[in-house]
Amino acid sequence: MQYKHIILIGMPASGKSSVGAQLAAKLGKPLYDNDLLLEEKHAQSISSIFKELGEDKFRAYESEMLKEVLGREAGVISLGGGSVIDQENRDVIKNNNLVVYLQAQIATLIKNLADSDERPLLAGQADKEDLLKSLLQQRDDLYRECCSIIVDVDGLSLQEITEEIISRIANENST
Ligand code: S3P
């Protein structure tokens, strides 16, 4: 399969940012963490963008950043969990990129959520499990629609997830 970027998608706390960093380092490719880049570009944290400008504005920033990043030198892109909600985003993500869905059970997401206050959608939610379930229900089909491969991350270390992705990519390259 011919592709430009490797793009990591999946639920919040599925490990996209950490895996992306390790994957990029191992492959010797640039890392583009879309959320971090948009925070830098607008000199504002995501929490503060949500609070002061609202989710719609955040989504607009997110889509704009994604399109900018897709135009850069081939690398590893990690995306915020909600990037797939927008149809146009899904179209550009799929186009000529290898998209990896980091699939995780709710229990894994909860375990990974060390500090959920950094995630405005989850901050202050009494029942994070219920919210994550409903987000997963809304998004699972969208992640599947976009992805080239699915990697189950449950019970795997960061290192193991990265190695699994590298071996799956090698398979893709040989087909
Ligand atoms: C969001 C996930 C966050 C971030 C924003 C919205 C979402 O990224 O983009 O808070 O809608 O799921 P992570 O998936 O890295 O937590």
PDB file of N, CA, C and O in Angstrom, residues 5 9-10 17 27 37 43 48 50 69 91 103 108 110 114 134-135 143:
ATOM      1  N   HIS A   5       1.425   9.687   5.227  1.00  0.00           N
ATOM      2  CA  HIS A   5       1.585   9.724   6.689  1.00  0.00           C
ATOM      3  C   HIS A   5       1.045   8.443   7.331  1.00  0.00           C
ATOM      4  O   HIS A   5       0.177   7.778   6.765  1.00  0.00           O
ATOM      5  N   ILE A   9      -5.527   7.135  15.189  1.00  0.00           N
ATOM      6  CA  ILE A   9      -6.840   7.605  15.629  1.00  0.00           C
ATOM      7  C   ILE A   9      -7.346   6.676  16.742  1.00  0.00           C
ATOM      8  O   ILE A   9      -6.832   5.566  16.915  1.00  0.00           O
ATOM      9  N   GLY A  10      -8.354   7.143  17.466  1.00  0.00           N
ATOM     10  CA  GLY A  10      -8.941   6.326  18.530  1.00  0.00           C
ATOM     11  C   GLY A  10      -9.421   7.203  19.667  1.00  0.00           C
ATOM     12  O   GLY A  10      -9.254   8.428  19.651  1.00  0.00           O
ATOM     13  N   SER A  17      -1.017   9.729  21.608  1.00  0.00           N
ATOM     14  CA  SER A  17       0.114  10.661  21.698  1.00  0.00           C
ATOM     15  C   SER A  17       1.409   9.950  22.074  1.00  0.00           C
ATOM     16  O   SER A  17       2.450  10.154  21.434  1.00  0.00           O
ATOM     17  N   LEU A  27      10.806   5.043  13.792  1.00  0.00           N
ATOM     18  CA  LEU A  27      10.817   5.053  12.321  1.00  0.00           C
ATOM     19  C   LEU A  27      11.671   6.192  11.773  1.00  0.00           C
ATOM     20  O   LEU A  27      11.878   6.292  10.565  1.00  0.00           O
ATOM     21  N   LEU A  37       0.088  20.830  18.429  1.00  0.00           N
ATOM     22  CA  LEU A  37       0.397  21.843  17.416  1.00  0.00           C
ATOM     23  C   LEU A  37      -0.635  22.955  17.402  1.00  0.00           C
ATOM     24  O   LEU A  37      -0.307  24.124  17.244  1.00  0.00           O
ATOM     25  N   ALA A  43      -1.586  29.573  20.833  1.00  0.00           N
ATOM     26  CA  ALA A  43      -1.053  29.968  22.136  1.00  0.00           C
ATOM     27  C   ALA A  43      -2.114  29.863  23.227  1.00  0.00           C
ATOM     28  O   ALA A  43      -2.286  30.767  24.054  1.00  0.00           O
ATOM     29  N   SER A  48      -8.723  25.674  27.644  1.00  0.00           N
ATOM     30  CA  SER A  48      -9.100  27.077  27.600  1.00  0.00           C
ATOM     31  C   SER A  48      -9.850  27.414  26.298  1.00  0.00           C
ATOM     32  O   SER A  48     -10.793  28.218  26.303  1.00  0.00           O
ATOM     33  N   PHE A  50     -11.852  25.354  24.701  1.00  0.00           N
ATOM     34  CA  PHE A  50     -13.214  24.846  24.957  1.00  0.00           C
ATOM     35  C   PHE A  50     -13.995  25.822  25.840  1.00  0.00           C
ATOM     36  O   PHE A  50     -15.138  26.140  25.575  1.00  0.00           O
ATOM     37  N   VAL A  69      -1.155  20.058   8.642  1.00  0.00           N
ATOM     38  CA  VAL A  69      -0.189  19.000   8.950  1.00  0.00           C
ATOM     39  C   VAL A  69      -0.102  17.976   7.808  1.00  0.00           C
ATOM     40  O   VAL A  69       0.986  17.489   7.472  1.00  0.00           O
ATOM     41  N   ASP A  91     -12.552  12.155   5.285  1.00  0.00           N
ATOM     42  CA  ASP A  91     -12.136  12.001   3.888  1.00  0.00           C
ATOM     43  C   ASP A  91     -10.643  12.305   3.716  1.00  0.00           C
ATOM     44  O   ASP A  91      -9.931  11.557   3.065  1.00  0.00           O
ATOM     45  N   GLN A 103      -7.570   0.547  19.149  1.00  0.00           N
ATOM     46  CA  GLN A 103      -8.852   0.132  19.725  1.00  0.00           C
ATOM     47  C   GLN A 103      -8.662  -0.321  21.169  1.00  0.00           C
ATOM     48  O   GLN A 103      -7.773  -1.131  21.446  1.00  0.00           O
ATOM     49  N   THR A 108      -9.697  -0.148  29.777  1.00  0.00           N
ATOM     50  CA  THR A 108      -8.334   0.303  29.451  1.00  0.00           C
ATOM     51  C   THR A 108      -8.275   1.832  29.431  1.00  0.00           C
ATOM     52  O   THR A 108      -7.339   2.438  29.957  1.00  0.00           O
ATOM     53  N   ILE A 110     -10.198   3.934  31.028  1.00  0.00           N
ATOM     54  CA  ILE A 110     -10.314   4.428  32.415  1.00  0.00           C
ATOM     55  C   ILE A 110      -8.953   4.306  33.122  1.00  0.00           C
ATOM     56  O   ILE A 110      -8.510   5.216  33.816  1.00  0.00           O
ATOM     57  N   ALA A 114      -5.060   9.061  33.615  1.00  0.00           N
ATOM     58  CA  ALA A 114      -4.400   9.455  34.861  1.00  0.00           C
ATOM     59  C   ALA A 114      -4.934  10.796  35.346  1.00  0.00           C
ATOM     60  O   ALA A 114      -5.294  10.953  36.507  1.00  0.00           O
ATOM     61  N   SER A 134     -20.578   6.186  25.821  1.00  0.00           N
ATOM     62  CA  SER A 134     -21.423   6.828  24.821  1.00  0.00           C
ATOM     63  C   SER A 134     -20.570   7.438  23.696  1.00  0.00           C
ATOM     64  O   SER A 134     -20.948   7.369  22.524  1.00  0.00           O
ATOM     65  N   LEU A 135     -19.387   7.970  24.027  1.00  0.00           N
ATOM     66  CA  LEU A 135     -18.492   8.483  22.961  1.00  0.00           C
ATOM     67  C   LEU A 135     -18.054   7.342  22.047  1.00  0.00           C
ATOM     68  O   LEU A 135     -18.045   7.483  20.819  1.00  0.00           O
ATOM     69  N   TYR A 143     -14.286   5.542  13.436  1.00  0.00           N
ATOM     70  CA  TYR A 143     -12.884   5.109  13.470  1.00  0.00           C
ATOM     71  C   TYR A 143     -12.685   3.969  12.459  1.00  0.00           C
ATOM     72  O   TYR A 143     -11.717   3.939  11.703  1.00  0.00           O
TER      73      TYR A 143
END
